[in-house]
Amino acid sequence: METTRGPVDGEIEQFWNLAKRHARLETLPGYFGPDALTSVPPPAWAFGADAEQSDRLLRLVLDGTKTATASAREDYGDDEPLPEPGTLGIVLDGAGRPRALVATTAVRVVPFDEVDAEHAHAEGEGDRSLEQWRAEHEHFFSENDPLGRGFRPDMPVVLEQLRVLYQA
């Protein structure tokens, strides 16, 4: 579950310049010129619906407990591609500051009621059962639905596996 927050001016660019070096994304010698992967910062976003939730989920990512996330498929616009393996993202804290560079390692889209216990566990929010995961996510998807589509048990959910490449 993620939302976009406004990053603090200039911090994304500074973070990106540092993170891409630490993550060894700049592999071509400088005389080849800039490449698309390292020229433009990836999208910046925060987990959760508010600053407190963003900070809590970010801590789980940074300590290696949270290695997955889920989002409503309908939250992606018709012209917005789904993440795919190799997609990079800059994770913001609750104040909108960049804290981690992550890469998507796997993606699948399933109906909400087919999310499995393995994915729920990978989201890393304690010893929650699949039923607890479903209850919390049903609440989140119902409360954070800007288009007013409402929650449905068969709604498509994008399940992403993530790996931290760099953290500040």
mmCIF file of C-alpha atoms in Angstrom:
data_model
loop_
_atom_site.group_PDB
_atom_site.id
_atom_site.type_symbol
_atom_site.label_atom_id
_atom_site.label_comp_id
_atom_site.label_asym_id
_atom_site.label_seq_id
_atom_site.Cartn_x
_atom_site.Cartn_y
_atom_site.Cartn_z
ATOM 1 C CA MET A 1 0.000 0.000 0.000
ATOM 2 C CA GLU A 2 1.524 3.247 -1.003
ATOM 3 C CA THR A 3 0.717 6.861 -1.491
ATOM 4 C CA THR A 4 2.618 9.719 -3.027
ATOM 5 C CA ARG A 5 3.894 12.453 -0.735
ATOM 6 C CA GLY A 6 5.558 15.680 -1.747
ATOM 7 C CA PRO A 7 9.321 15.339 -1.350
ATOM 8 C CA VAL A 8 11.343 18.150 0.128
ATOM 9 C CA ASP A 9 12.803 20.248 -2.716
ATOM 10 C CA GLY A 10 16.189 19.093 -3.955
ATOM 11 C CA GLU A 11 16.402 16.119 -1.628
ATOM 12 C CA ILE A 12 15.273 13.581 -4.230
ATOM 13 C CA GLU A 13 18.018 14.593 -6.662
ATOM 14 C CA GLN A 14 20.673 14.549 -3.921
ATOM 15 C CA PHE A 15 19.476 11.185 -2.634
ATOM 16 C CA TRP A 16 19.359 9.732 -6.164
ATOM 17 C CA ASN A 17 22.921 10.852 -6.950
ATOM 18 C CA LEU A 18 24.187 9.163 -3.793
ATOM 19 C CA ALA A 19 21.989 6.056 -4.017
ATOM 20 C CA LYS A 20 22.804 5.190 -7.638
ATOM 21 C CA ARG A 21 26.535 5.241 -6.833
ATOM 22 C CA HIS A 22 26.115 3.081 -3.701
ATOM 23 C CA ALA A 23 23.826 0.663 -5.553
ATOM 24 C CA ARG A 24 26.388 0.508 -8.384
ATOM 25 C CA LEU A 25 23.855 1.489 -11.026
ATOM 26 C CA GLU A 26 26.404 3.577 -12.927
ATOM 27 C CA THR A 27 28.125 0.756 -14.776
ATOM 28 C CA LEU A 28 29.127 2.382 -18.061
ATOM 29 C CA PRO A 29 32.247 4.522 -18.240
ATOM 30 C CA GLY A 30 31.545 8.254 -18.356
ATOM 31 C CA TYR A 31 32.749 8.625 -21.949
ATOM 32 C CA PHE A 32 29.648 6.773 -23.171
ATOM 33 C CA GLY A 33 27.544 9.609 -21.769
ATOM 34 C CA PRO A 34 24.578 9.345 -19.446
ATOM 35 C CA ASP A 35 22.263 6.357 -19.684
ATOM 36 C CA ALA A 36 18.510 6.458 -19.176
ATOM 37 C CA LEU A 37 18.565 4.304 -16.025
ATOM 38 C CA THR A 38 20.757 6.659 -14.045
ATOM 39 C CA SER A 39 19.865 10.018 -15.597
ATOM 40 C CA VAL A 40 16.347 10.438 -14.253
ATOM 41 C CA PRO A 41 15.417 9.680 -10.660
ATOM 42 C CA PRO A 42 12.827 6.915 -10.284
ATOM 43 C CA PRO A 43 9.397 7.731 -8.860
ATOM 44 C CA ALA A 44 9.319 8.688 -5.188
ATOM 45 C CA TRP A 45 6.506 7.424 -2.979
ATOM 46 C CA ALA A 46 5.632 6.541 0.597
ATOM 47 C CA PHE A 47 3.942 3.512 2.097
ATOM 48 C CA GLY A 48 0.606 3.916 3.826
ATOM 49 C CA ALA A 49 -2.023 6.595 4.099
ATOM 50 C CA ASP A 50 -0.458 9.010 6.589
ATOM 51 C CA ALA A 51 2.914 10.090 7.936
ATOM 52 C CA GLU A 52 2.805 7.813 10.985
ATOM 53 C CA GLN A 53 1.983 4.733 8.918
ATOM 54 C CA SER A 54 4.626 5.692 6.337
ATOM 55 C CA ASP A 55 7.317 5.901 8.996
ATOM 56 C CA ARG A 56 6.265 2.621 10.613
ATOM 57 C CA LEU A 57 6.270 0.706 7.315
ATOM 58 C CA LEU A 58 9.513 2.327 6.197
ATOM 59 C CA ARG A 59 11.231 1.128 9.399
ATOM 60 C CA LEU A 60 10.129 -2.426 8.535
ATOM 61 C CA VAL A 61 11.602 -2.070 5.041
ATOM 62 C CA LEU A 62 14.885 -0.684 6.339
ATOM 63 C CA ASP A 63 15.325 -3.450 8.916
ATOM 64 C CA GLY A 64 14.598 -6.121 6.286
ATOM 65 C CA THR A 65 11.308 -7.290 7.788
ATOM 66 C CA LYS A 66 9.037 -5.901 5.050
ATOM 67 C CA THR A 67 10.007 -7.261 1.640
ATOM 68 C CA ALA A 68 6.638 -6.960 -0.097
ATOM 69 C CA THR A 69 3.738 -4.597 -0.589
ATOM 70 C CA ALA A 70 0.238 -4.676 -2.035
ATOM 71 C CA SER A 71 -1.715 -2.023 -3.900
ATOM 72 C CA ALA A 72 -5.064 -1.895 -5.627
ATOM 73 C CA ARG A 73 -4.699 -2.522 -9.362
ATOM 74 C CA GLU A 74 -7.292 0.175 -9.975
ATOM 75 C CA ASP A 75 -4.979 2.763 -8.383
ATOM 76 C CA TYR A 76 -2.820 2.544 -11.487
ATOM 77 C CA GLY A 77 -4.186 4.694 -14.272
ATOM 78 C CA ASP A 78 -4.975 3.293 -17.692
ATOM 79 C CA ASP A 79 -1.728 4.724 -19.060
ATOM 80 C CA GLU A 80 0.379 3.998 -15.967
ATOM 81 C CA PRO A 81 2.348 0.772 -16.273
ATOM 82 C CA LEU A 82 2.437 -1.724 -13.455
ATOM 83 C CA PRO A 83 5.771 -2.248 -11.759
ATOM 84 C CA GLU A 84 7.865 -5.067 -13.146
ATOM 85 C CA PRO A 85 11.066 -6.748 -12.008
ATOM 86 C CA GLY A 86 13.824 -4.167 -12.076
ATOM 87 C CA THR A 87 11.532 -1.189 -11.469
ATOM 88 C CA LEU A 88 13.222 1.251 -9.104
ATOM 89 C CA GLY A 89 11.535 3.480 -6.536
ATOM 90 C CA ILE A 90 12.597 5.968 -3.919
ATOM 91 C CA VAL A 91 10.733 5.400 -0.658
ATOM 92 C CA LEU A 92 9.916 8.529 1.315
ATOM 93 C CA ASP A 93 9.409 8.841 5.040
ATOM 94 C CA GLY A 94 6.336 10.458 6.563
ATOM 95 C CA ALA A 95 7.865 13.922 6.152
ATOM 96 C CA GLY A 96 8.481 13.375 2.439
ATOM 97 C CA ARG A 97 12.230 12.816 2.711
ATOM 98 C CA PRO A 98 13.916 10.089 0.645
ATOM 99 C CA ARG A 99 15.133 7.183 2.772
ATOM 100 C CA ALA A 100 15.534 4.100 0.558
ATOM 101 C CA LEU A 101 16.117 3.058 -3.016
ATOM 102 C CA VAL A 102 14.229 -0.167 -3.704
ATOM 103 C CA ALA A 103 13.979 -2.481 -6.686
ATOM 104 C CA THR A 104 10.982 -4.602 -7.536
ATOM 105 C CA THR A 105 12.031 -8.243 -7.798
ATOM 106 C CA ALA A 106 8.684 -9.875 -8.617
ATOM 107 C CA VAL A 107 5.124 -8.793 -9.407
ATOM 108 C CA ARG A 108 1.852 -10.622 -9.677
ATOM 109 C CA VAL A 109 -1.747 -9.503 -9.851
ATOM 110 C CA VAL A 110 -4.330 -11.613 -8.056
ATOM 111 C CA PRO A 111 -7.845 -11.118 -6.732
ATOM 112 C CA PHE A 112 -7.775 -9.812 -3.169
ATOM 113 C CA ASP A 113 -9.330 -12.983 -1.800
ATOM 114 C CA GLU A 114 -6.537 -15.069 -3.381
ATOM 115 C CA VAL A 115 -3.621 -13.309 -1.667
ATOM 116 C CA ASP A 116 -1.719 -16.039 0.141
ATOM 117 C CA ALA A 117 -0.174 -16.293 3.593
ATOM 118 C CA GLU A 118 3.341 -16.171 2.132
ATOM 119 C CA HIS A 119 2.737 -12.699 0.714
ATOM 120 C CA ALA A 120 1.015 -11.501 3.892
ATOM 121 C CA HIS A 121 4.047 -12.646 5.899
ATOM 122 C CA ALA A 122 6.467 -10.917 3.481
ATOM 123 C CA GLU A 123 4.711 -7.620 4.188
ATOM 124 C CA GLY A 124 6.423 -7.971 7.560
ATOM 125 C CA GLU A 125 3.950 -6.447 9.950
ATOM 126 C CA GLY A 126 4.455 -8.880 12.802
ATOM 127 C CA ASP A 127 2.940 -12.287 13.339
ATOM 128 C CA ARG A 128 -0.300 -11.414 11.645
ATOM 129 C CA SER A 129 -2.364 -14.175 10.178
ATOM 130 C CA LEU A 130 -3.628 -14.029 6.622
ATOM 131 C CA GLU A 131 -7.043 -13.165 8.061
ATOM 132 C CA GLN A 132 -5.570 -10.184 9.924
ATOM 133 C CA TRP A 133 -3.750 -9.067 6.769
ATOM 134 C CA ARG A 134 -6.999 -9.262 4.822
ATOM 135 C CA ALA A 135 -8.951 -7.328 7.467
ATOM 136 C CA GLU A 136 -6.345 -4.539 7.638
ATOM 137 C CA HIS A 137 -6.009 -4.287 3.857
ATOM 138 C CA GLU A 138 -9.757 -4.365 3.305
ATOM 139 C CA HIS A 139 -10.008 -1.427 5.707
ATOM 140 C CA PHE A 140 -7.128 0.388 3.958
ATOM 141 C CA PHE A 141 -8.532 -0.156 0.467
ATOM 142 C CA SER A 142 -12.010 0.944 1.623
ATOM 143 C CA GLU A 143 -10.781 4.083 3.392
ATOM 144 C CA ASN A 144 -8.220 5.126 0.760
ATOM 145 C CA ASP A 145 -10.235 4.932 -2.422
ATOM 146 C CA PRO A 146 -10.079 8.345 -4.110
ATOM 147 C CA LEU A 147 -12.240 7.211 -7.031
ATOM 148 C CA GLY A 148 -14.972 5.785 -4.797
ATOM 149 C CA ARG A 149 -14.959 2.341 -6.372
ATOM 150 C CA GLY A 150 -15.298 0.587 -3.036
ATOM 151 C CA PHE A 151 -13.709 -2.593 -1.777
ATOM 152 C CA ARG A 152 -14.550 -5.925 -3.420
ATOM 153 C CA PRO A 153 -13.192 -9.339 -2.360
ATOM 154 C CA ASP A 154 -12.368 -10.080 -6.010
ATOM 155 C CA MET A 155 -10.704 -6.724 -6.717
ATOM 156 C CA PRO A 156 -7.319 -7.126 -8.436
ATOM 157 C CA VAL A 157 -4.352 -6.477 -6.161
ATOM 158 C CA VAL A 158 -0.776 -5.847 -7.317
ATOM 159 C CA LEU A 159 1.633 -7.828 -5.144
ATOM 160 C CA GLU A 160 5.228 -6.644 -5.300
ATOM 161 C CA GLN A 161 8.373 -8.144 -3.853
ATOM 162 C CA LEU A 162 10.996 -5.508 -3.022
ATOM 163 C CA ARG A 163 14.713 -5.413 -2.311
ATOM 164 C CA VAL A 164 16.497 -2.469 -0.709
ATOM 165 C CA LEU A 165 19.444 -1.317 -2.822
ATOM 166 C CA TYR A 166 20.430 1.645 -0.655
ATOM 167 C CA GLN A 167 19.203 3.310 2.518
ATOM 168 C CA ALA A 168 20.038 6.686 3.979
#
